């Protein structure tokens, strides 16, 4: 065991002589015989879990109650206190992937052909693609719908990227103070709220209450229109608290920019669905 501990060279950076408890060059801690016992695995697991749990709980509390405070403090350097927006977004997507109470982002072939602003322009291309595949529409549609449902969750990362470009354009005067990275982090938080709260937690809780108390009328209220309106209203309220101190200008200018963001959200969703269409068709052509 002694040959594992007794070293005069730092195993991390190669500095020597490594005679102190910590390497004076890189800060690597010098191992002792206790670090080679099986119990160290348990200690590392508990330590890592508690550190993650504390930062996650701190993040969740501020993410839901004071979203602007969360992002601004993280960008100011509070990296131990909170988990990063990208990690939060990944966790939210993982939760949504496992517990998708509503398929907000799923866009069936019928919807792509008939219910979107660009449908009349893409209909001919889609029908030509189906004809070239050698399948009939009734055969092609179920295969497309099954694949696009999976890809719709995998491609959610596109949404915050599109939204961050929109906020960056609206903040022309503040580009030097707020680079694109800042806009991406704010958009990741907004998207995390969308998929975690509005697509999983709230509708899931609503369904559980309806089933548990056997209130049939509650489920009848859930339609595509009512769901879309509710999601947009709550998302806009959350977006206001997230972005209200982000944009430059007086109160009137800030309010105008928030309204523009609300209006921009709809075409951004349609852009995401158009990208999803081509990715799904491309996947079926090259990997199907």
mmCIF file of C-alpha atoms in Angstrom:
data_model
loop_
_atom_site.group_PDB
_atom_site.id
_atom_site.type_symbol
_atom_site.label_atom_id
_atom_site.label_comp_id
_atom_site.label_asym_id
_atom_site.label_seq_id
_atom_site.Cartn_x
_atom_site.Cartn_y
_atom_site.Cartn_z
ATOM 1 C CA UNK A 1 0.000 0.000 0.000
ATOM 2 C CA UNK A 2 2.878 2.361 0.754
ATOM 3 C CA UNK A 3 3.996 2.538 -2.892
ATOM 4 C CA UNK A 4 0.565 3.965 -3.766
ATOM 5 C CA UNK A 5 0.880 6.777 -1.225
ATOM 6 C CA UNK A 6 4.600 7.502 -0.915
ATOM 7 C CA UNK A 7 5.294 9.613 -4.030
ATOM 8 C CA UNK A 8 7.596 12.583 -4.521
ATOM 9 C CA UNK A 9 5.990 13.661 -7.779
ATOM 10 C CA UNK A 10 2.525 15.129 -8.165
ATOM 11 C CA UNK A 11 0.449 12.562 -10.094
ATOM 12 C CA UNK A 12 -1.687 15.360 -11.535
ATOM 13 C CA UNK A 13 0.869 17.844 -12.946
ATOM 14 C CA UNK A 14 4.261 16.161 -12.328
ATOM 15 C CA UNK A 15 5.556 18.810 -9.898
ATOM 16 C CA UNK A 16 8.335 17.661 -7.570
ATOM 17 C CA UNK A 17 9.239 17.421 -4.813
ATOM 18 C CA UNK A 18 5.680 16.703 -3.704
ATOM 19 C CA UNK A 19 6.285 16.784 0.049
ATOM 20 C CA UNK A 20 3.312 18.788 1.309
ATOM 21 C CA UNK A 21 -0.330 17.795 1.790
ATOM 22 C CA UNK A 22 -1.314 19.743 -1.332
ATOM 23 C CA UNK A 23 0.640 20.346 -4.515
ATOM 24 C CA UNK A 24 1.886 23.972 -4.524
ATOM 25 C CA UNK A 25 1.485 24.128 -8.328
ATOM 26 C CA UNK A 26 -1.973 22.664 -9.066
ATOM 27 C CA UNK A 27 -3.525 22.104 -5.609
ATOM 28 C CA UNK A 28 -3.818 18.307 -5.955
ATOM 29 C CA UNK A 29 -4.289 16.688 -2.541
ATOM 30 C CA UNK A 30 -1.723 14.082 -1.600
ATOM 31 C CA UNK A 31 -3.361 10.709 -1.042
ATOM 32 C CA UNK A 32 -3.096 8.753 2.162
ATOM 33 C CA UNK A 33 -3.697 5.085 2.895
ATOM 34 C CA UNK A 34 -7.309 5.929 3.800
ATOM 35 C CA UNK A 35 -7.928 6.984 0.170
ATOM 36 C CA UNK A 36 -7.386 3.392 -0.957
ATOM 37 C CA UNK A 37 -9.986 1.807 1.279
ATOM 38 C CA UNK A 38 -13.330 0.632 -0.068
ATOM 39 C CA UNK A 39 -15.161 3.022 2.265
ATOM 40 C CA UNK A 40 -13.896 5.966 0.214
ATOM 41 C CA UNK A 41 -16.427 5.055 -2.500
ATOM 42 C CA UNK A 42 -19.288 5.519 -0.062
ATOM 43 C CA UNK A 43 -17.830 8.785 1.253
ATOM 44 C CA UNK A 44 -17.378 10.169 -2.276
ATOM 45 C CA UNK A 45 -20.929 9.183 -3.222
ATOM 46 C CA UNK A 46 -22.454 10.869 -0.164
ATOM 47 C CA UNK A 47 -20.310 13.972 -0.583
ATOM 48 C CA UNK A 48 -21.078 14.268 -4.292
ATOM 49 C CA UNK A 49 -24.802 13.700 -3.771
ATOM 50 C CA UNK A 50 -25.079 16.247 -0.956
ATOM 51 C CA UNK A 51 -23.197 18.866 -2.962
ATOM 52 C CA UNK A 52 -25.446 18.265 -5.977
ATOM 53 C CA UNK A 53 -28.594 18.141 -3.845
ATOM 54 C CA UNK A 54 -27.813 21.442 -2.130
ATOM 55 C CA UNK A 55 -27.027 23.245 -5.381
ATOM 56 C CA UNK A 56 -30.027 21.660 -7.120
ATOM 57 C CA UNK A 57 -32.462 22.651 -4.366
ATOM 58 C CA UNK A 58 -31.063 26.198 -4.319
ATOM 59 C CA UNK A 59 -31.406 26.355 -8.094
ATOM 60 C CA UNK A 60 -34.934 24.932 -8.144
ATOM 61 C CA UNK A 61 -36.174 27.406 -5.536
ATOM 62 C CA UNK A 62 -34.834 30.475 -7.334
ATOM 63 C CA UNK A 63 -35.566 29.061 -10.808
ATOM 64 C CA UNK A 64 -39.273 28.887 -9.939
ATOM 65 C CA UNK A 65 -39.573 31.994 -7.750
ATOM 66 C CA UNK A 66 -36.913 34.460 -8.957
ATOM 67 C CA UNK A 67 -35.654 33.326 -12.363
ATOM 68 C CA UNK A 68 -33.822 36.566 -13.164
ATOM 69 C CA UNK A 69 -31.932 36.357 -9.861
ATOM 70 C CA UNK A 70 -30.876 32.796 -10.662
ATOM 71 C CA UNK A 71 -29.440 33.586 -14.103
ATOM 72 C CA UNK A 72 -27.883 36.940 -13.178
ATOM 73 C CA UNK A 73 -26.170 35.528 -10.063
ATOM 74 C CA UNK A 74 -24.927 32.492 -11.975
ATOM 75 C CA UNK A 75 -23.504 34.669 -14.742
ATOM 76 C CA UNK A 76 -21.919 36.892 -12.071
ATOM 77 C CA UNK A 77 -19.953 33.905 -10.765
ATOM 78 C CA UNK A 78 -22.184 32.004 -8.307
ATOM 79 C CA UNK A 79 -21.145 28.626 -9.722
ATOM 80 C CA UNK A 80 -21.090 26.702 -6.426
ATOM 81 C CA UNK A 81 -24.481 27.979 -5.311
ATOM 82 C CA UNK A 82 -26.387 26.952 -8.441
ATOM 83 C CA UNK A 83 -26.170 24.349 -11.160
ATOM 84 C CA UNK A 84 -25.658 25.814 -14.623
ATOM 85 C CA UNK A 85 -28.615 26.676 -16.890
ATOM 86 C CA UNK A 86 -27.462 24.084 -19.425
ATOM 87 C CA UNK A 87 -27.488 21.358 -16.748
ATOM 88 C CA UNK A 88 -30.911 22.542 -15.597
ATOM 89 C CA UNK A 89 -32.174 22.393 -19.179
ATOM 90 C CA UNK A 90 -30.780 18.859 -19.637
ATOM 91 C CA UNK A 91 -32.398 17.695 -16.373
ATOM 92 C CA UNK A 92 -35.714 19.275 -17.375
ATOM 93 C CA UNK A 93 -35.584 17.540 -20.743
ATOM 94 C CA UNK A 94 -34.712 14.206 -19.128
ATOM 95 C CA UNK A 95 -37.707 14.586 -16.799
ATOM 96 C CA UNK A 96 -39.944 15.512 -19.739
ATOM 97 C CA UNK A 97 -38.626 12.573 -21.758
ATOM 98 C CA UNK A 98 -39.547 10.157 -18.942
ATOM 99 C CA UNK A 99 -42.773 11.856 -17.785
ATOM 100 C CA UNK A 100 -44.284 13.656 -20.800
ATOM 101 C CA UNK A 101 -47.709 14.657 -19.476
ATOM 102 C CA UNK A 102 -48.458 16.413 -22.769
ATOM 103 C CA UNK A 103 -46.794 16.085 -26.173
ATOM 104 C CA UNK A 104 -46.649 19.798 -26.846
ATOM 105 C CA UNK A 105 -43.839 19.487 -29.360
ATOM 106 C CA UNK A 106 -45.057 16.393 -31.154
ATOM 107 C CA UNK A 107 -46.213 17.340 -34.642
ATOM 108 C CA UNK A 108 -47.976 14.561 -36.542
ATOM 109 C CA UNK A 109 -47.827 14.182 -40.305
ATOM 110 C CA UNK A 110 -51.472 15.272 -40.546
ATOM 111 C CA UNK A 111 -50.619 18.471 -38.652
ATOM 112 C CA UNK A 112 -47.593 19.124 -40.866
ATOM 113 C CA UNK A 113 -49.760 18.730 -43.966
ATOM 114 C CA UNK A 114 -52.835 20.674 -42.898
ATOM 115 C CA UNK A 115 -52.564 22.834 -39.787
ATOM 116 C CA UNK A 116 -49.367 24.910 -39.928
ATOM 117 C CA UNK A 117 -48.731 28.257 -41.687
ATOM 118 C CA UNK A 118 -46.218 26.681 -44.057
ATOM 119 C CA UNK A 119 -48.311 23.552 -44.812
ATOM 120 C CA UNK A 120 -49.403 24.683 -48.276
ATOM 121 C CA UNK A 121 -45.762 25.206 -49.264
ATOM 122 C CA UNK A 122 -44.465 21.882 -47.944
ATOM 123 C CA UNK A 123 -47.403 19.659 -48.879
ATOM 124 C CA UNK A 124 -46.114 18.918 -52.392
ATOM 125 C CA UNK A 125 -42.635 18.086 -51.081
ATOM 126 C CA UNK A 126 -44.029 15.756 -48.400
ATOM 127 C CA UNK A 127 -46.319 13.921 -50.799
ATOM 128 C CA UNK A 128 -43.447 13.516 -53.288
ATOM 129 C CA UNK A 129 -41.293 12.118 -50.497
ATOM 130 C CA UNK A 130 -44.007 9.603 -49.575
ATOM 131 C CA UNK A 131 -44.391 8.548 -53.211
ATOM 132 C CA UNK A 132 -40.615 8.086 -53.575
ATOM 133 C CA UNK A 133 -40.541 5.897 -50.454
ATOM 134 C CA UNK A 134 -42.813 3.369 -52.159
ATOM 135 C CA UNK A 135 -45.283 3.489 -49.267
ATOM 136 C CA UNK A 136 -48.886 4.590 -49.191
ATOM 137 C CA UNK A 137 -49.956 7.435 -46.913
ATOM 138 C CA UNK A 138 -51.673 5.078 -44.386
ATOM 139 C CA UNK A 139 -48.418 3.075 -44.203
ATOM 140 C CA UNK A 140 -46.102 6.083 -44.055
ATOM 141 C CA UNK A 141 -47.980 8.206 -41.486
ATOM 142 C CA UNK A 142 -47.705 5.872 -38.431
ATOM 143 C CA UNK A 143 -43.989 5.334 -39.045
ATOM 144 C CA UNK A 144 -43.436 9.084 -39.386
ATOM 145 C CA UNK A 145 -45.489 9.904 -36.266
ATOM 146 C CA UNK A 146 -43.637 7.377 -34.108
ATOM 147 C CA UNK A 147 -40.230 8.676 -35.180
ATOM 148 C CA UNK A 148 -41.086 12.376 -34.971
ATOM 149 C CA UNK A 149 -42.396 11.916 -31.413
ATOM 150 C CA UNK A 150 -38.935 10.733 -30.314
ATOM 151 C CA UNK A 151 -37.046 13.316 -32.352
ATOM 152 C CA UNK A 152 -39.275 16.134 -31.094
ATOM 153 C CA UNK A 153 -37.802 15.639 -27.616
ATOM 154 C CA UNK A 154 -34.236 15.163 -28.831
ATOM 155 C CA UNK A 155 -34.363 18.380 -30.877
ATOM 156 C CA UNK A 156 -35.661 20.606 -28.093
ATOM 157 C CA UNK A 157 -32.189 22.122 -27.786
ATOM 158 C CA UNK A 158 -32.998 24.018 -31.003
ATOM 159 C CA UNK A 159 -35.723 26.035 -29.256
ATOM 160 C CA UNK A 160 -33.529 27.969 -26.757
ATOM 161 C CA UNK A 161 -30.997 28.631 -29.525
ATOM 162 C CA UNK A 162 -33.703 30.163 -31.725
ATOM 163 C CA UNK A 163 -35.110 32.176 -28.820
ATOM 164 C CA UNK A 164 -31.672 33.461 -27.775
ATOM 165 C CA UNK A 165 -31.132 34.849 -31.281
ATOM 166 C CA UNK A 166 -34.434 36.725 -30.975
ATOM 167 C CA UNK A 167 -33.477 38.295 -27.616
ATOM 168 C CA UNK A 168 -30.011 39.135 -28.935
ATOM 169 C CA UNK A 169 -31.501 41.011 -31.891
ATOM 170 C CA UNK A 170 -33.831 42.925 -29.563
ATOM 171 C CA UNK A 171 -30.904 43.971 -27.370
ATOM 172 C CA UNK A 172 -28.752 45.662 -30.019
ATOM 173 C CA UNK A 173 -27.583 48.466 -27.727
ATOM 174 C CA UNK A 174 -26.444 46.041 -25.017
ATOM 175 C CA UNK A 175 -24.450 43.536 -27.085
ATOM 176 C CA UNK A 176 -21.117 44.484 -25.537
ATOM 177 C CA UNK A 177 -22.487 44.190 -22.001
ATOM 178 C CA UNK A 178 -24.629 41.155 -22.744
ATOM 179 C CA UNK A 179 -22.976 38.844 -25.281
ATOM 180 C CA UNK A 180 -24.818 36.031 -27.033
ATOM 181 C CA UNK A 181 -23.820 33.610 -24.258
ATOM 182 C CA UNK A 182 -25.973 35.574 -21.787
ATOM 183 C CA UNK A 183 -28.974 35.350 -24.097
ATOM 184 C CA UNK A 184 -28.478 31.605 -24.509
ATOM 185 C CA UNK A 185 -28.423 31.080 -20.721
ATOM 186 C CA UNK A 186 -31.638 33.059 -20.237
ATOM 187 C CA UNK A 187 -33.291 31.119 -23.086
ATOM 188 C CA UNK A 188 -32.181 27.812 -21.554
ATOM 189 C CA UNK A 189 -33.944 28.763 -18.306
ATOM 190 C CA UNK A 190 -37.134 29.764 -20.135
ATOM 191 C CA UNK A 191 -37.086 26.503 -22.106
ATOM 192 C CA UNK A 192 -36.424 24.479 -18.944
ATOM 193 C CA UNK A 193 -39.515 26.055 -17.362
ATOM 194 C CA UNK A 194 -41.528 25.239 -20.479
ATOM 195 C CA UNK A 195 -40.660 21.535 -20.644
ATOM 196 C CA UNK A 196 -40.379 20.836 -16.904
ATOM 197 C CA UNK A 197 -43.274 22.824 -15.451
ATOM 198 C CA UNK A 198 -45.683 23.409 -18.342
ATOM 199 C CA UNK A 199 -45.265 20.106 -20.178
ATOM 200 C CA UNK A 200 -44.714 17.746 -17.229
ATOM 201 C CA UNK A 201 -45.445 18.930 -13.696
ATOM 202 C CA UNK A 202 -48.573 21.080 -14.120
ATOM 203 C CA UNK A 203 -50.465 18.946 -16.665
ATOM 204 C CA UNK A 204 -49.355 15.778 -14.866
ATOM 205 C CA UNK A 205 -50.680 17.105 -11.561
ATOM 206 C CA UNK A 206 -53.900 18.185 -13.273
ATOM 207 C CA UNK A 207 -54.431 14.682 -14.675
ATOM 208 C CA UNK A 208 -53.660 13.030 -11.326
ATOM 209 C CA UNK A 209 -56.229 15.219 -9.567
ATOM 210 C CA UNK A 210 -58.831 14.491 -12.253
ATOM 211 C CA UNK A 211 -58.254 10.734 -12.022
ATOM 212 C CA UNK A 212 -57.942 10.558 -8.231
ATOM 213 C CA UNK A 213 -61.122 12.538 -7.575
ATOM 214 C CA UNK A 214 -62.855 11.042 -10.642
ATOM 215 C CA UNK A 215 -63.795 14.439 -12.070
ATOM 216 C CA UNK A 216 -64.544 13.677 -15.704
ATOM 217 C CA UNK A 217 -65.315 17.290 -16.533
ATOM 218 C CA UNK A 218 -61.717 18.296 -15.829
ATOM 219 C CA UNK A 219 -60.338 16.161 -18.657
ATOM 220 C CA UNK A 220 -62.947 17.486 -21.084
ATOM 221 C CA UNK A 221 -61.472 20.954 -20.590
ATOM 222 C CA UNK A 222 -58.105 19.782 -21.915
ATOM 223 C CA UNK A 223 -58.093 20.453 -25.642
ATOM 224 C CA UNK A 224 -55.263 21.421 -27.950
ATOM 225 C CA UNK A 225 -56.510 25.000 -28.014
ATOM 226 C CA UNK A 226 -57.025 25.374 -24.249
ATOM 227 C CA UNK A 227 -53.646 23.758 -23.585
ATOM 228 C CA UNK A 228 -51.818 26.024 -26.039
ATOM 229 C CA UNK A 229 -53.435 29.171 -24.652
ATOM 230 C CA UNK A 230 -52.687 28.179 -21.056
ATOM 231 C CA UNK A 231 -49.066 27.331 -21.838
ATOM 232 C CA UNK A 232 -48.512 30.633 -23.656
ATOM 233 C CA UNK A 233 -50.124 32.704 -20.899
ATOM 234 C CA UNK A 234 -48.108 31.116 -18.080
ATOM 235 C CA UNK A 235 -44.914 31.161 -20.147
ATOM 236 C CA UNK A 236 -45.350 34.860 -20.883
ATOM 237 C CA UNK A 237 -45.855 35.675 -17.202
ATOM 238 C CA UNK A 238 -42.746 33.682 -16.287
ATOM 239 C CA UNK A 239 -40.852 35.288 -19.167
ATOM 240 C CA UNK A 240 -41.749 38.734 -17.845
ATOM 241 C CA UNK A 241 -40.140 38.016 -14.456
ATOM 242 C CA UNK A 242 -37.161 36.406 -16.168
ATOM 243 C CA UNK A 243 -36.476 39.217 -18.657
ATOM 244 C CA UNK A 244 -37.876 42.327 -16.973
ATOM 245 C CA UNK A 245 -34.424 43.513 -15.791
ATOM 246 C CA UNK A 246 -32.529 42.076 -18.720
ATOM 247 C CA UNK A 247 -33.290 44.516 -21.510
ATOM 248 C CA UNK A 248 -31.928 48.034 -21.724
ATOM 249 C CA UNK A 249 -34.110 51.132 -21.839
ATOM 250 C CA UNK A 250 -36.944 52.635 -19.827
ATOM 251 C CA UNK A 251 -40.038 50.802 -18.651
ATOM 252 C CA UNK A 252 -41.916 51.474 -21.896
ATOM 253 C CA UNK A 253 -39.092 50.126 -24.067
ATOM 254 C CA UNK A 254 -38.651 47.069 -21.854
ATOM 255 C CA UNK A 255 -42.378 46.364 -21.998
ATOM 256 C CA UNK A 256 -42.367 46.713 -25.773
ATOM 257 C CA UNK A 257 -39.492 44.241 -26.088
ATOM 258 C CA UNK A 258 -41.238 41.728 -23.836
ATOM 259 C CA UNK A 259 -44.371 42.007 -25.998
ATOM 260 C CA UNK A 260 -42.253 41.415 -29.107
ATOM 261 C CA UNK A 261 -40.784 38.317 -27.474
ATOM 262 C CA UNK A 262 -44.267 37.038 -26.740
ATOM 263 C CA UNK A 263 -45.247 37.578 -30.366
ATOM 264 C CA UNK A 264 -41.991 36.005 -31.599
ATOM 265 C CA UNK A 265 -42.565 32.819 -29.608
ATOM 266 C CA UNK A 266 -45.261 31.558 -31.997
ATOM 267 C CA UNK A 267 -43.172 31.806 -35.208
ATOM 268 C CA UNK A 268 -40.204 30.344 -33.333
ATOM 269 C CA UNK A 269 -42.294 27.293 -32.451
ATOM 270 C CA UNK A 270 -43.347 27.020 -36.099
ATOM 271 C CA UNK A 271 -39.683 27.247 -37.148
ATOM 272 C CA UNK A 272 -38.868 24.443 -34.726
ATOM 273 C CA UNK A 273 -41.649 22.314 -36.233
ATOM 274 C CA UNK A 274 -40.386 22.989 -39.750
ATOM 275 C CA UNK A 275 -36.885 21.881 -38.723
ATOM 276 C CA UNK A 276 -38.437 18.817 -37.072
ATOM 277 C CA UNK A 277 -40.212 17.979 -40.353
ATOM 278 C CA UNK A 278 -37.007 17.959 -42.401
ATOM 279 C CA UNK A 279 -34.997 16.140 -39.723
ATOM 280 C CA UNK A 280 -37.650 13.414 -39.468
ATOM 281 C CA UNK A 281 -37.861 12.978 -43.235
ATOM 282 C CA UNK A 282 -34.082 12.973 -43.490
ATOM 283 C CA UNK A 283 -33.789 10.347 -40.761
ATOM 284 C CA UNK A 284 -36.337 8.143 -42.525
ATOM 285 C CA UNK A 285 -34.475 8.492 -45.825
ATOM 286 C CA UNK A 286 -30.960 7.759 -44.554
ATOM 287 C CA UNK A 287 -31.553 5.590 -41.477
ATOM 288 C CA UNK A 288 -35.048 4.203 -41.943
#
